[in-house]
Amino acid sequence: MSSPGLSLVEVVDVLRGLGVSRVLLQCAPGLRGDVLDSWCGFLSERGVDVVVSGSSCWGPCDVAVNECRLFGCDAVLHVGHWWFGCEGGVQVVWFGGVPVVFAPYFYDLDVGACCGDVVEVVRGRGFRRVLVCCTQQYYPLARYLVSVLRSCGVDVVCDRVTYLGCEVVNLRQFKGSIDCVVAVSGGYFLGVGFFCVFDGEVPVIQYDPHSRRFLDVGSVARRLIGIKLSRLVDLLSRGFERVGVVVSRKFGQCRFALAVRVRDFLRSRLRGVRVDLLVFDDVPLEVLDELPYDVYVNTACPRLGLDDVDRLRFKVLLNLGEVKYLISRSISGYRFSDVFGVPTWLVG
Ligand code: SF4
């Protein structure tokens, strides 16, 4: 059921259509070995000079346009993500005159067996109305799963199935109208996001097609949020003097104007507390631990304030929806969905 070959033929056609002779190849984490093995040779044999980017590639927010320019490449070939809100095929998005070709990569899986595993659980637990989601590498499996569930009489509420970690928040309107979320991905990442967006009130069936196991995302989410809250409570009881507002310079994460508003708001509300802007590419957690700030407010990828909190050794990293607890100096009323929340003072 894998289609890396199909994708590659389409990629070459797109690159030829753009007149690309040298391309900068960047791959999502976990794909680099497979993609570099098969894609570099295929492209070279067809006259495309490949330069491999070893930089991070966390999402479509993270495109190596500057590297592309620096090394005289005609385009970026970004493998493993689709552009925000898009699904299917090879896509071209232009960044300041540089074409970025977003190409899918699908894992070769026993789709029938994996679907069987999930359908058995969904039907066994009596779920009738579900949301199916996956990361891109599992797109063929998730599409097939949707058709099988529907043929069994289960109402799958969305046709789209692939979601980025920061897009889960766009689905919160389904809270109250679905019985469960089925998240298909090789790890906890996606399911933990849905657990939080729905405040732990909607069951999340997280299925890993590689191990063919179901994962308990609730315990992972509770542990991560528990670590954050215990550090925050400690901080609030000790008091704090310095706040760092984290800004990313990645194309799709850079929200500098918003970060300035956050800084100014915090300065106005936290008298006697120093608030500074801190600019990063990747946000190295060991640097956050080392810098002389007591707590950080994150305006970059919201997943930093969820997935990575246990990798910080000393400090607290809050997302925007959690800033209110810094202002009130209490965690009273905390909800899991605050991780993805946008404060009213920021949108109003
Ligand atoms: S902002 Fe974060 S979650 Fe969203 S695409 Fe980028 S890396 Fe992924």
Tab-separated table of C-alpha atoms and ligand atoms in Angstrom:
chain	number	residue	atom	x	y	z
A	1	MET	CA	0.000	0.000	0.000
A	2	SER	CA	3.043	2.286	0.101
A	3	SER	CA	3.452	4.693	-2.775
A	4	PRO	CA	6.885	6.295	-2.477
A	5	GLY	CA	7.529	5.309	-6.093
A	6	LEU	CA	4.389	7.037	-7.352
A	7	SER	CA	5.227	10.085	-5.320
A	8	LEU	CA	8.751	10.214	-6.735
A	9	VAL	CA	7.598	10.145	-10.367
A	10	GLU	CA	5.234	13.016	-9.608
A	11	VAL	CA	8.011	14.880	-7.786
A	12	VAL	CA	10.338	14.623	-10.778
A	13	ASP	CA	7.597	15.938	-13.062
A	14	VAL	CA	7.010	18.895	-10.750
A	15	LEU	CA	10.742	19.664	-10.465
A	16	ARG	CA	11.108	19.510	-14.253
A	17	GLY	CA	8.133	21.797	-14.657
A	18	LEU	CA	9.831	24.306	-12.352
A	19	GLY	CA	13.112	24.022	-14.299
A	20	VAL	CA	15.000	22.774	-11.227
A	21	SER	CA	18.518	21.449	-11.775
A	22	ARG	CA	19.683	21.517	-8.128
A	23	VAL	CA	17.382	20.862	-5.189
A	24	LEU	CA	17.791	21.106	-1.427
A	25	LEU	CA	16.270	17.962	0.074
A	26	GLN	CA	14.875	18.100	3.601
A	27	CYS	CA	12.971	15.288	5.336
A	28	ALA	CA	10.697	14.967	8.339
A	29	PRO	CA	12.209	13.217	11.378
A	30	GLY	CA	12.091	9.454	11.092
A	31	LEU	CA	12.118	9.456	7.282
A	32	ARG	CA	15.668	10.523	6.573
A	33	GLY	CA	17.134	7.039	6.228
A	34	ASP	CA	14.394	5.717	3.929
A	35	VAL	CA	14.104	8.845	1.823
A	36	LEU	CA	17.802	9.432	1.371
A	37	ASP	CA	18.327	5.789	0.401
A	38	SER	CA	15.720	5.774	-2.313
A	39	TRP	CA	15.184	9.385	-3.406
A	40	CYS	CA	18.726	10.768	-3.833
A	41	GLY	CA	19.730	8.143	-6.398
A	42	PHE	CA	16.402	8.358	-8.226
A	43	LEU	CA	16.661	12.139	-8.584
A	44	SER	CA	20.364	12.110	-9.515
A	45	GLU	CA	19.741	9.549	-12.264
A	46	ARG	CA	17.178	11.949	-13.724
A	47	GLY	CA	19.561	14.887	-13.810
A	48	VAL	CA	18.640	16.606	-10.545
A	49	ASP	CA	21.612	17.536	-8.364
A	50	VAL	CA	20.638	16.874	-4.726
A	51	VAL	CA	21.978	18.758	-1.694
A	52	VAL	CA	20.803	17.178	1.563
A	53	SER	CA	19.788	19.447	4.445
A	54	GLY	CA	20.716	18.115	7.868
A	55	SER	CA	18.793	20.871	9.637
A	56	SER	CA	15.611	20.296	11.575
A	57	CYS	CA	12.387	19.729	9.684
A	58	TRP	CA	9.637	19.599	12.289
A	59	GLY	CA	6.762	20.610	10.063
A	60	PRO	CA	5.808	22.697	7.037
A	61	CYS	CA	6.593	25.655	9.309
A	62	ASP	CA	10.238	24.637	9.060
A	63	VAL	CA	11.352	25.113	5.446
A	64	ALA	CA	15.026	25.542	4.579
A	65	VAL	CA	14.623	28.519	2.252
A	66	ASN	CA	17.751	30.295	3.484
A	67	GLU	CA	19.891	27.164	3.020
A	68	CYS	CA	18.403	26.797	-0.439
A	69	ARG	CA	19.509	30.299	-1.399
A	70	LEU	CA	22.904	29.938	0.288
A	71	PHE	CA	23.823	26.795	-1.627
A	72	GLY	CA	22.556	27.869	-5.026
A	73	CYS	CA	19.604	25.462	-5.168
A	74	ASP	CA	16.591	26.200	-7.359
A	75	ALA	CA	13.996	24.728	-4.993
A	76	VAL	CA	13.454	23.024	-1.643
A	77	LEU	CA	12.110	19.488	-1.747
A	78	HIS	CA	10.385	19.030	1.617
A	79	VAL	CA	9.412	15.402	2.265
A	80	GLY	CA	6.982	14.174	4.892
A	81	HIS	CA	4.579	17.098	5.414
A	82	TRP	CA	1.850	18.783	3.472
A	83	TRP	CA	1.320	22.506	3.708
A	84	PHE	CA	-1.085	23.692	6.443
A	85	GLY	CA	-4.659	22.731	5.705
A	86	CYS	CA	-3.719	20.748	2.584
A	87	GLU	CA	-3.923	17.031	1.942
A	88	GLY	CA	-3.000	14.899	-1.065
A	89	GLY	CA	-0.445	14.877	-3.862
A	90	VAL	CA	2.657	16.976	-4.410
A	91	GLN	CA	2.236	20.680	-3.647
A	92	VAL	CA	4.288	23.762	-4.520
A	93	VAL	CA	4.285	26.768	-2.190
A	94	TRP	CA	6.419	29.829	-2.923
A	95	PHE	CA	8.460	31.512	-0.184
A	96	GLY	CA	9.888	34.863	-1.290
A	97	GLY	CA	10.657	33.627	-4.814
A	98	VAL	CA	11.827	30.149	-3.736
A	99	PRO	CA	9.561	27.227	-4.676
A	100	VAL	CA	9.097	24.662	-1.931
A	101	VAL	CA	7.862	21.298	-3.195
A	102	PHE	CA	5.980	19.452	-0.439
A	103	ALA	CA	6.049	15.738	-1.223
A	104	PRO	CA	4.346	12.958	0.722
A	105	TYR	CA	5.983	9.808	1.963
A	106	PHE	CA	3.825	6.871	2.997
A	107	TYR	CA	4.935	3.911	5.081
A	108	ASP	CA	4.561	0.458	3.597
A	109	LEU	CA	2.081	-1.182	5.989
A	110	ASP	CA	-0.315	-4.087	6.106
A	111	VAL	CA	-3.307	-1.779	5.774
A	112	GLY	CA	-5.931	-4.527	5.973
A	113	ALA	CA	-4.559	-5.955	9.212
A	114	CYS	CA	-4.109	-2.523	10.813
A	115	CYS	CA	-7.648	-1.484	9.887
A	116	GLY	CA	-8.937	-4.717	11.338
A	117	ASP	CA	-7.264	-3.925	14.679
A	118	VAL	CA	-8.866	-0.483	14.915
A	119	VAL	CA	-12.317	-1.418	13.647
A	120	GLU	CA	-12.507	-4.212	16.210
A	121	VAL	CA	-11.856	-1.761	19.060
A	122	VAL	CA	-14.180	0.969	17.743
A	123	ARG	CA	-17.047	-1.473	17.282
A	124	GLY	CA	-16.229	-3.412	20.440
A	125	ARG	CA	-16.536	-0.235	22.523
A	126	GLY	CA	-19.723	0.754	20.754
A	127	PHE	CA	-18.453	4.050	19.313
A	128	ARG	CA	-20.820	5.379	16.636
A	129	ARG	CA	-19.462	8.800	15.742
A	130	VAL	CA	-15.716	9.226	15.410
A	131	LEU	CA	-12.967	11.512	14.173
A	132	VAL	CA	-10.112	9.769	12.360
A	133	CYS	CA	-6.747	11.496	12.189
A	134	CYS	CA	-3.187	10.636	11.317
A	135	THR	CA	0.176	12.062	10.410
A	136	GLN	CA	1.014	12.116	6.715
A	137	GLN	CA	2.946	8.849	6.552
A	138	TYR	CA	-0.235	6.956	7.470
A	139	TYR	CA	-2.552	8.713	5.028
A	140	PRO	CA	-3.402	5.643	2.855
A	141	LEU	CA	-4.127	3.608	5.996
A	142	ALA	CA	-6.337	6.323	7.509
A	143	ARG	CA	-8.279	6.813	4.266
A	144	TYR	CA	-8.895	3.095	4.041
A	145	LEU	CA	-9.915	3.028	7.702
A	146	VAL	CA	-12.480	5.785	7.077
A	147	SER	CA	-14.061	3.794	4.253
A	148	VAL	CA	-14.157	0.570	6.308
A	149	LEU	CA	-15.653	2.307	9.351
A	150	ARG	CA	-18.320	3.950	7.201
A	151	SER	CA	-19.154	0.636	5.575
A	152	CYS	CA	-19.705	-0.720	9.121
A	153	GLY	CA	-22.196	2.058	9.863
A	154	VAL	CA	-19.825	4.221	11.941
A	155	ASP	CA	-20.204	7.964	11.290
A	156	VAL	CA	-16.761	9.452	10.519
A	157	VAL	CA	-17.305	13.173	10.955
A	158	CYS	CA	-14.523	14.573	8.732
A	159	ASP	CA	-13.253	13.584	5.294
A	160	ARG	CA	-9.872	15.129	5.959
A	161	VAL	CA	-7.623	12.832	8.023
A	162	THR	CA	-4.125	14.349	8.221
A	163	TYR	CA	-3.434	16.945	10.894
A	164	LEU	CA	-0.328	18.704	12.104
A	165	GLY	CA	0.334	18.868	15.823
A	166	CYS	CA	-0.728	22.518	15.992
A	167	GLU	CA	-3.874	21.936	13.924
A	168	VAL	CA	-5.618	19.693	16.455
A	169	VAL	CA	-6.965	22.828	18.102
A	170	ASN	CA	-9.031	23.526	14.968
A	171	LEU	CA	-11.085	20.410	15.726
A	172	ARG	CA	-12.252	21.355	19.201
A	173	GLN	CA	-15.707	22.197	17.849
A	174	PHE	CA	-16.317	18.445	17.665
A	175	LYS	CA	-16.211	18.131	21.454
A	176	GLY	CA	-19.656	16.979	22.496
A	177	SER	CA	-20.554	15.594	19.085
A	178	ILE	CA	-18.159	12.631	18.771
A	179	ASP	CA	-17.760	9.444	20.814
A	180	CYS	CA	-14.029	9.142	20.274
A	181	VAL	CA	-10.955	10.167	18.315
A	182	VAL	CA	-8.977	7.536	16.424
A	183	ALA	CA	-5.386	8.780	16.079
A	184	VAL	CA	-3.049	6.782	13.838
A	185	SER	CA	0.640	7.574	14.236
A	186	GLY	CA	3.878	6.031	15.372
A	187	GLY	CA	3.913	7.437	18.895
A	188	TYR	CA	1.932	9.486	21.377
A	189	PHE	CA	2.293	12.897	19.738
A	190	LEU	CA	-1.025	13.248	17.923
A	191	GLY	CA	-3.224	11.495	20.469
A	192	VAL	CA	-1.849	13.497	23.395
A	193	GLY	CA	-2.766	16.684	21.530
A	194	PHE	CA	-6.360	15.532	21.031
A	195	PHE	CA	-6.614	14.407	24.640
A	196	CYS	CA	-5.672	17.932	25.740
A	197	VAL	CA	-7.821	19.806	23.207
A	198	PHE	CA	-10.860	17.855	24.414
A	199	ASP	CA	-9.901	18.303	28.100
A	200	GLY	CA	-9.569	14.545	28.547
A	201	GLU	CA	-13.333	14.229	28.112
A	202	VAL	CA	-13.328	12.442	24.730
A	203	PRO	CA	-11.758	8.961	24.541
A	204	VAL	CA	-8.709	8.860	22.265
A	205	ILE	CA	-7.803	5.563	20.608
A	206	GLN	CA	-4.138	6.000	19.702
A	207	TYR	CA	-2.958	3.255	17.360
A	208	ASP	CA	0.667	2.644	16.363
A	209	PRO	CA	0.615	0.703	13.053
A	210	HIS	CA	4.257	-0.360	13.363
A	211	SER	CA	3.851	-2.186	16.658
A	212	ARG	CA	0.097	-2.732	16.062
A	213	ARG	CA	-0.433	-1.579	19.651
A	214	PHE	CA	-2.860	0.838	21.249
A	215	LEU	CA	-1.216	3.487	23.401
A	216	ASP	CA	-2.513	5.089	26.591
A	217	VAL	CA	-2.270	8.770	25.703
A	218	GLY	CA	-4.210	9.878	28.781
A	219	SER	CA	-1.468	8.766	31.157
A	220	VAL	CA	1.186	10.466	29.016
A	221	ALA	CA	-0.763	13.740	28.870
A	222	ARG	CA	-1.429	13.701	32.620
A	223	ARG	CA	2.243	13.068	33.347
A	224	LEU	CA	3.429	15.911	31.083
A	225	ILE	CA	0.885	18.418	32.366
A	226	GLY	CA	1.545	17.209	35.922
A	227	ILE	CA	5.265	18.013	35.557
A	228	LYS	CA	4.461	21.461	34.212
A	229	LEU	CA	1.942	22.283	36.921
A	230	SER	CA	4.089	21.099	39.799
A	231	ARG	CA	6.942	23.325	38.552
A	232	LEU	CA	4.521	26.208	38.053
A	233	VAL	CA	3.084	25.867	41.557
A	234	ASP	CA	6.612	25.829	42.939
A	235	LEU	CA	7.520	28.907	40.907
A	236	LEU	CA	4.426	30.814	41.985
A	237	SER	CA	5.085	30.048	45.628
A	238	ARG	CA	8.761	31.139	45.354
A	239	GLY	CA	7.986	34.173	43.236
A	240	PHE	CA	9.676	35.063	39.949
A	241	GLU	CA	11.685	38.006	38.684
A	242	ARG	CA	12.401	37.306	35.011
A	243	VAL	CA	10.188	36.099	32.169
A	244	GLY	CA	11.505	35.200	28.707
A	245	VAL	CA	9.122	35.429	25.733
A	246	VAL	CA	10.255	32.826	23.193
A	247	VAL	CA	10.082	33.754	19.499
A	248	SER	CA	10.983	31.436	16.642
A	249	ARG	CA	12.632	32.649	13.450
A	250	LYS	CA	11.319	29.674	11.458
A	251	PHE	CA	9.173	30.872	8.550
A	252	GLY	CA	5.974	29.225	9.728
A	253	GLN	CA	6.419	29.819	13.448
A	254	CYS	CA	7.695	33.389	13.579
A	255	ARG	CA	5.118	35.580	15.317
A	256	PHE	CA	7.277	38.508	16.298
A	257	ALA	CA	4.534	41.137	16.388
A	258	LEU	CA	2.470	38.878	18.639
A	259	ALA	CA	5.497	38.242	20.862
A	260	VAL	CA	5.988	41.990	21.275
A	261	ARG	CA	2.336	42.301	22.361
A	262	VAL	CA	2.814	39.451	24.828
A	263	ARG	CA	5.935	41.103	26.252
A	264	ASP	CA	4.210	44.477	26.596
A	265	PHE	CA	1.157	42.887	28.187
A	266	LEU	CA	3.288	41.005	30.710
A	267	ARG	CA	5.294	44.134	31.507
A	268	SER	CA	2.074	45.991	32.205
A	269	ARG	CA	0.654	43.230	34.433
A	270	LEU	CA	3.736	41.963	36.235
A	271	ARG	CA	5.124	45.010	38.011
A	272	GLY	CA	8.753	44.618	39.059
A	273	VAL	CA	9.273	41.597	36.790
A	274	ARG	CA	11.718	41.847	33.888
A	275	VAL	CA	10.281	40.550	30.595
A	276	ASP	CA	12.543	40.056	27.557
A	277	LEU	CA	12.138	38.754	24.017
A	278	LEU	CA	14.332	35.746	23.148
A	279	VAL	CA	14.808	34.683	19.523
A	280	PHE	CA	15.643	31.118	18.468
A	281	ASP	CA	15.620	28.852	15.438
A	282	ASP	CA	15.079	25.497	17.124
A	283	VAL	CA	14.406	26.143	20.805
A	284	PRO	CA	17.164	24.269	22.675
A	285	LEU	CA	15.750	23.275	26.037
A	286	GLU	CA	19.170	23.059	27.683
A	287	VAL	CA	19.634	26.738	26.789
A	288	LEU	CA	16.296	27.622	28.373
A	289	ASP	CA	17.461	25.834	31.509
A	290	GLU	CA	20.710	27.798	31.417
A	291	LEU	CA	19.422	31.312	30.635
A	292	PRO	CA	18.666	33.502	33.672
A	293	TYR	CA	14.865	33.455	33.364
A	294	ASP	CA	12.506	31.850	35.847
A	295	VAL	CA	9.751	31.085	33.362
A	296	TYR	CA	9.221	31.240	29.595
A	297	VAL	CA	6.193	32.113	27.500
A	298	ASN	CA	6.205	30.328	24.167
A	299	THR	CA	4.977	32.003	20.967
A	300	ALA	CA	6.581	29.391	18.672
A	301	CYS	CA	5.307	25.851	18.047
A	302	PRO	CA	2.639	25.128	20.700
A	303	ARG	CA	3.852	21.537	20.920
A	304	LEU	CA	6.962	22.790	22.741
A	305	GLY	CA	4.812	23.588	25.744
A	306	LEU	CA	3.394	20.068	25.794
A	307	ASP	CA	5.663	17.397	24.339
A	308	ASP	CA	8.924	18.812	25.635
A	309	VAL	CA	8.100	19.887	29.186
A	310	ASP	CA	9.756	16.783	30.657
A	311	ARG	CA	12.991	17.605	28.812
A	312	LEU	CA	13.348	20.895	30.664
A	313	ARG	CA	15.202	20.176	33.875
A	314	PHE	CA	14.481	23.278	35.925
A	315	LYS	CA	12.382	25.868	34.178
A	316	VAL	CA	8.708	26.268	33.248
A	317	LEU	CA	7.634	26.782	29.627
A	318	LEU	CA	4.086	28.096	29.254
A	319	ASN	CA	1.999	28.368	26.123
A	320	LEU	CA	-0.099	31.454	25.495
A	321	GLY	CA	-3.289	29.954	26.926
A	322	GLU	CA	-1.478	29.362	30.226
A	323	VAL	CA	-0.239	32.944	30.733
A	324	LYS	CA	-3.334	33.758	32.794
A	325	TYR	CA	-1.991	31.539	35.605
A	326	LEU	CA	1.187	33.590	35.700
A	327	ILE	CA	-0.891	36.754	36.012
A	328	SER	CA	-3.248	35.349	38.667
A	329	ARG	CA	-0.328	33.582	40.403
A	330	SER	CA	-2.533	30.541	40.875
A	331	ILE	CA	-3.300	27.419	38.826
A	332	SER	CA	-6.898	27.357	40.019
A	333	GLY	CA	-9.201	26.340	37.150
A	334	TYR	CA	-6.426	24.894	34.973
A	335	ARG	CA	-7.691	22.837	32.015
A	336	PHE	CA	-5.769	20.578	29.628
A	337	SER	CA	-7.067	22.636	26.706
A	338	ASP	CA	-5.227	25.696	28.051
A	339	VAL	CA	-2.138	24.211	26.368
A	340	PHE	CA	-3.651	25.181	23.013
A	341	GLY	CA	-5.685	28.165	24.151
A	342	VAL	CA	-5.402	31.718	22.841
A	343	PRO	CA	-6.054	34.347	25.519
A	344	THR	CA	-8.843	36.840	24.981
A	345	TRP	CA	-6.502	39.783	25.688
A	346	LEU	CA	-4.475	38.685	22.659
A	347	VAL	CA	-7.321	38.370	20.185
A	348	GLY	CA	-9.490	41.149	21.567
B	1	SF4	S1	4.197	24.718	14.426
B	1	SF4	FE1	4.803	22.808	15.444
B	1	SF4	S2	3.073	21.432	15.268
B	1	SF4	FE2	2.778	23.084	13.776
B	1	SF4	S3	3.658	22.317	11.889
B	1	SF4	FE3	5.279	23.425	12.945
B	1	SF4	S4	6.370	21.890	14.157
B	1	SF4	FE4	4.391	21.014	13.541
